[in-house]
Tab-separated table of C-alpha atoms and ligand atoms in Angstrom:
chain	number	residue	atom	x	y	z
A	14	MET	CA	-5.495	-11.202	-3.819
A	15	ARG	CA	-8.046	-14.949	-2.237
A	16	VAL	CA	-10.077	-15.201	0.682
A	17	LEU	CA	-11.987	-18.079	1.914
A	18	VAL	CA	-15.591	-17.764	2.862
A	19	ILE	CA	-16.139	-21.043	6.391
A	20	GLU	CA	-20.424	-20.130	6.229
A	21	ASP	CA	-23.021	-23.007	6.774
A	22	GLU	CA	-26.162	-20.728	5.782
A	23	PRO	CA	-26.425	-20.492	1.937
A	24	ASP	CA	-27.555	-17.019	1.346
A	25	LEU	CA	-24.863	-16.408	4.040
A	26	ALA	CA	-22.228	-17.443	1.938
A	27	ARG	CA	-23.723	-16.126	-1.328
A	28	GLY	CA	-23.327	-12.425	-0.039
A	29	LEU	CA	-20.441	-12.795	0.673
A	30	VAL	CA	-18.798	-14.720	-1.540
A	31	GLN	CA	-20.294	-12.683	-3.821
A	32	ALA	CA	-19.440	-8.842	-2.484
A	33	LEU	CA	-16.040	-10.234	-2.039
A	34	ARG	CA	-16.264	-10.948	-5.504
A	35	GLU	CA	-17.136	-7.023	-6.554
A	36	GLU	CA	-14.618	-5.600	-3.879
A	37	GLY	CA	-11.594	-7.633	-6.603
A	38	TYR	CA	-10.649	-10.534	-4.193
A	39	ALA	CA	-10.675	-14.319	-4.893
A	40	ALA	CA	-13.296	-16.246	-3.003
A	41	ASP	CA	-14.042	-19.854	-2.216
A	42	HIS	CA	-16.531	-21.303	0.060
A	43	ALA	CA	-16.708	-24.057	2.100
A	44	ASP	CA	-20.001	-25.345	3.705
A	45	ASP	CA	-18.822	-27.234	6.764
A	46	GLY	CA	-15.617	-26.995	9.274
A	47	ASN	CA	-14.014	-30.621	7.330
A	48	GLU	CA	-13.781	-28.840	3.818
A	49	GLY	CA	-13.101	-25.620	5.218
A	50	LEU	CA	-10.481	-26.828	6.726
A	51	ARG	CA	-8.795	-29.245	4.276
A	52	LYS	CA	-9.082	-25.902	1.617
A	53	ALA	CA	-7.032	-23.866	4.445
A	54	THR	CA	-5.053	-25.474	4.919
A	55	ASP	CA	-4.809	-26.892	0.846
A	56	CYS	CA	-4.214	-23.608	-0.722
A	57	GLU	CA	-2.630	-19.816	0.624
A	58	TYR	CA	-4.660	-17.192	1.504
A	59	GLU	CA	-4.505	-13.823	1.905
A	60	ALA	CA	-7.091	-14.216	5.448
A	61	ILE	CA	-10.239	-16.571	6.316
A	62	VAL	CA	-13.894	-15.126	7.479
A	63	LEU	CA	-14.943	-18.639	9.507
A	64	ASP	CA	-18.319	-19.461	11.362
A	65	LEU	CA	-18.178	-21.322	14.731
A	66	GLN	CA	-21.368	-22.296	14.361
A	67	LEU	CA	-21.059	-24.772	11.632
A	68	PRO	CA	-21.946	-28.843	11.148
A	69	GLY	CA	-19.229	-31.103	11.031
A	70	LEU	CA	-15.775	-29.868	12.928
A	71	GLY	CA	-17.383	-26.488	14.834
A	72	GLY	CA	-14.739	-23.477	13.481
A	73	LEU	CA	-12.865	-23.513	17.381
A	74	ASP	CA	-11.320	-26.428	16.009
A	75	VAL	CA	-11.215	-26.081	12.439
A	76	LEU	CA	-9.322	-23.186	14.063
A	77	ARG	CA	-7.564	-24.547	16.718
A	78	ARG	CA	-5.914	-26.976	13.523
A	79	LEU	CA	-5.443	-24.443	10.799
A	80	ARG	CA	-3.640	-22.880	14.317
A	81	ALA	CA	-0.718	-25.471	13.623
A	82	ARG	CA	-0.135	-25.013	10.452
A	83	ARG	CA	-0.794	-21.862	9.145
A	84	LYS	CA	-0.679	-17.856	9.900
A	85	THR	CA	-3.794	-17.178	7.430
A	86	PRO	CA	-5.600	-13.529	8.562
A	87	VAL	CA	-8.717	-15.557	10.407
A	88	LEU	CA	-11.392	-13.913	11.264
A	89	ILE	CA	-14.445	-15.105	13.093
A	90	LEU	CA	-18.257	-14.765	13.308
A	91	THR	CA	-19.898	-15.653	16.035
A	92	ALA	CA	-23.619	-15.200	17.215
A	93	ARG	CA	-25.284	-12.042	19.555
A	94	ASP	CA	-24.972	-14.069	22.723
A	95	GLY	CA	-20.941	-15.903	21.501
A	96	VAL	CA	-18.320	-13.641	23.898
A	97	GLY	CA	-18.045	-17.047	25.411
A	98	ASP	CA	-16.887	-18.041	21.807
A	99	ARG	CA	-15.355	-15.120	20.854
A	100	VAL	CA	-12.827	-14.738	23.789
A	101	VAL	CA	-11.434	-18.426	22.893
A	102	GLY	CA	-12.206	-17.742	19.025
A	103	LEU	CA	-9.179	-15.023	20.007
A	104	ASP	CA	-7.253	-17.223	22.240
A	105	ALA	CA	-7.013	-19.555	19.791
A	106	GLY	CA	-5.922	-17.262	17.331
A	107	ALA	CA	-8.297	-15.729	15.858
A	108	ASP	CA	-7.605	-12.185	14.722
A	109	ASP	CA	-10.609	-10.275	14.479
A	110	TYR	CA	-14.504	-11.427	14.965
A	111	LEU	CA	-17.369	-9.754	14.016
A	112	VAL	CA	-21.137	-10.588	15.558
A	113	LYS	CA	-24.059	-11.921	13.974
A	114	PRO	CA	-26.022	-10.146	11.937
A	115	PHE	CA	-23.060	-7.049	10.705
A	116	ALA	CA	-23.295	-4.868	7.514
A	117	LEU	CA	-21.291	-6.284	5.379
A	118	SER	CA	-18.774	-3.032	4.589
A	119	GLU	CA	-17.877	-3.287	8.067
A	120	LEU	CA	-16.925	-7.477	6.710
A	121	LEU	CA	-14.401	-5.987	4.270
A	122	ALA	CA	-12.981	-2.176	5.701
A	123	ARG	CA	-12.341	-5.337	8.813
A	124	LEU	CA	-11.033	-7.893	6.532
A	125	ARG	CA	-9.099	-5.321	4.859
A	126	ALA	CA	-7.422	-4.435	7.771
A	127	LEU	CA	-6.169	-8.218	8.674
A	128	ILE	CA	-4.666	-8.325	5.101
A	129	ARG	CA	-2.687	-5.196	5.382
A	130	ARG	CA	-1.522	-6.245	9.263
A	131	SER	CA	-0.473	-9.551	8.248
A	132	VAL	CA	1.786	-7.519	5.800
A	133	GLY	CA	3.224	-4.818	8.577
A	134	GLN	CA	1.541	-2.960	6.062
A	135	ALA	CA	-1.079	0.189	8.844
A	136	GLU	CA	-1.833	1.956	6.771
A	137	THR	CA	-3.998	2.035	3.892
A	138	VAL	CA	-2.313	3.763	1.438
A	139	ILE	CA	0.617	1.705	-0.505
A	140	ARG	CA	3.177	4.280	-1.840
A	141	ILE	CA	5.381	3.619	-4.552
A	142	GLY	CA	7.798	6.478	-5.751
A	143	GLU	CA	5.303	8.660	-6.939
A	144	VAL	CA	2.537	5.793	-7.619
A	145	ALA	CA	0.223	5.662	-4.676
A	146	ILE	CA	-2.721	2.896	-4.081
A	147	GLU	CA	-5.285	3.779	-1.997
A	148	THR	CA	-6.125	0.539	-0.738
A	149	SER	CA	-9.226	2.031	1.050
A	150	THR	CA	-11.166	2.637	-1.867
A	151	ARG	CA	-9.046	0.987	-4.814
A	152	THR	CA	-8.443	4.353	-6.029
A	153	VAL	CA	-4.816	4.731	-7.780
A	154	THR	CA	-3.033	7.873	-8.816
A	155	ARG	CA	0.756	8.424	-9.879
A	156	ASP	CA	2.515	12.672	-8.837
A	157	GLY	CA	-1.238	12.380	-7.860
A	158	GLU	CA	-3.612	12.326	-10.689
A	159	PRO	CA	-5.516	9.673	-10.970
A	160	VAL	CA	-5.558	6.997	-13.187
A	161	ALA	CA	-8.529	4.433	-13.918
A	162	LEU	CA	-7.231	0.616	-13.852
A	163	THR	CA	-9.540	-2.290	-14.323
A	164	ALA	CA	-10.471	-4.212	-11.387
A	165	ARG	CA	-8.750	-6.974	-13.010
A	166	GLU	CA	-5.515	-4.277	-12.966
A	167	TYR	CA	-5.670	-3.470	-9.695
A	168	ALA	CA	-6.217	-6.750	-8.133
A	169	LEU	CA	-1.992	-7.913	-10.000
A	170	LEU	CA	-1.330	-4.504	-8.744
A	171	GLU	CA	-2.058	-4.778	-5.615
A	172	LEU	CA	-1.223	-8.029	-4.583
A	173	LEU	CA	1.766	-7.541	-6.557
A	174	ALA	CA	2.371	-3.441	-4.155
A	175	HIS	CA	1.266	-5.828	-0.884
A	176	TYR	CA	3.866	-8.567	-1.559
A	177	ARG	CA	6.730	-5.891	-2.982
A	178	GLY	CA	10.421	-7.302	-2.496
A	179	LYS	CA	8.852	-10.783	-3.478
A	180	LEU	CA	8.928	-12.650	-6.087
A	181	ILE	CA	5.364	-13.458	-7.408
A	182	THR	CA	5.090	-16.576	-9.394
A	183	ARG	CA	2.852	-16.929	-12.535
A	184	SER	CA	0.682	-19.544	-10.508
A	185	VAL	CA	0.470	-17.384	-8.167
A	186	ILE	CA	-0.661	-14.515	-10.311
A	187	TYR	CA	-3.116	-17.273	-11.585
A	188	ASP	CA	-3.950	-18.327	-8.376
A	189	ARG	CA	-4.632	-14.971	-6.237
A	190	LEU	CA	-6.855	-13.371	-8.454
A	191	PHE	CA	-8.731	-15.100	-10.412
A	192	GLY	CA	-11.131	-18.432	-8.613
A	193	ASP	CA	-11.664	-21.511	-9.624
A	194	ASP	CA	-14.424	-21.227	-12.072
A	195	ASP	CA	-13.348	-17.979	-13.811
A	196	ASP	CA	-11.899	-19.052	-17.097
A	197	THR	CA	-12.150	-15.725	-18.752
A	198	LEU	CA	-9.644	-14.947	-22.086
A	199	SER	CA	-9.020	-11.713	-19.259
A	200	ASN	CA	-6.372	-14.016	-17.378
A	201	VAL	CA	-4.054	-13.204	-19.615
A	202	VAL	CA	-1.411	-12.433	-16.898
A	203	GLU	CA	1.764	-10.842	-19.448
A	204	VAL	CA	-0.729	-7.867	-20.758
A	205	HIS	CA	-2.814	-6.957	-17.516
A	206	VAL	CA	0.947	-6.113	-16.715
A	207	SER	CA	1.966	-4.349	-20.058
A	208	HIS	CA	-1.371	-1.890	-19.296
A	209	ILE	CA	-0.222	-0.919	-15.121
A	210	ARG	CA	3.158	-0.505	-17.233
A	211	LYS	CA	1.616	2.009	-19.411
A	212	LYS	CA	-0.128	3.650	-17.140
A	213	LEU	CA	2.004	3.768	-14.059
A	214	GLY	CA	5.148	3.563	-16.362
A	215	LYS	CA	7.435	1.101	-17.229
A	216	ASP	CA	9.106	0.293	-14.612
A	217	LEU	CA	7.527	-0.089	-11.409
A	218	ILE	CA	7.231	-4.265	-12.606
A	219	VAL	CA	9.300	-6.197	-12.826
A	220	THR	CA	10.013	-8.932	-15.194
A	221	ARG	CA	11.611	-11.910	-14.302
A	222	ARG	CA	12.371	-13.870	-16.898
A	223	GLY	CA	10.771	-17.309	-16.896
A	224	GLN	CA	10.208	-16.610	-12.520
A	225	GLY	CA	7.260	-13.972	-12.346
A	226	TYR	CA	6.757	-10.511	-11.344
A	227	LEU	CA	8.257	-7.898	-8.776
A	228	ILE	CA	8.044	-4.836	-7.322
A	229	ASP	CA	10.922	-3.553	-5.579
A	230	ALA	CA	10.620	-2.712	-1.658
B	317	CA	CA1	-23.300	-22.080	10.886
């Protein structure tokens, strides 16, 4: 899953991007409103974290212009005294908000909830036959037994499960799993798919040759 952070405070932005990457997201950053809007409309993200007080184009304008083009879930960050901003932000199409300062764990939990709800998934557990994916703890079981996946394997499995029933092309997989600055050899999708099949069953992930992969709905 890919998340965009639009935030101009360098320390906060760096901390957010790092925390998101540690959680297995591909995370991009923009430090002003214009760049943020450009990235948010050019790329597809599973969610966007949007500070409302930005240089250049303000956060509310970013949100309004984005909403004319895309439905990407947006979590806005507002100042403690920004009740009016929060109301206007929610009315302008924000899906949730957090007041600064906030706990990273809360931001991550709210993002997970936004991303779940964006595909109509209310529960944190995704069940596919004998496989259960607990997205809140990033753990996987098969027939009730824990199965250890690498971070990459988990991220790929969660992406396919999130969009289950839909064909996910290899280019989308690369785009959603690997950040722009990530070109490690571990990015070979076929290898990860093969490892997931060994651990969770060969029929879990379907290959559409020359097109991509899917998990049947
Ligand atoms: Ca700011």
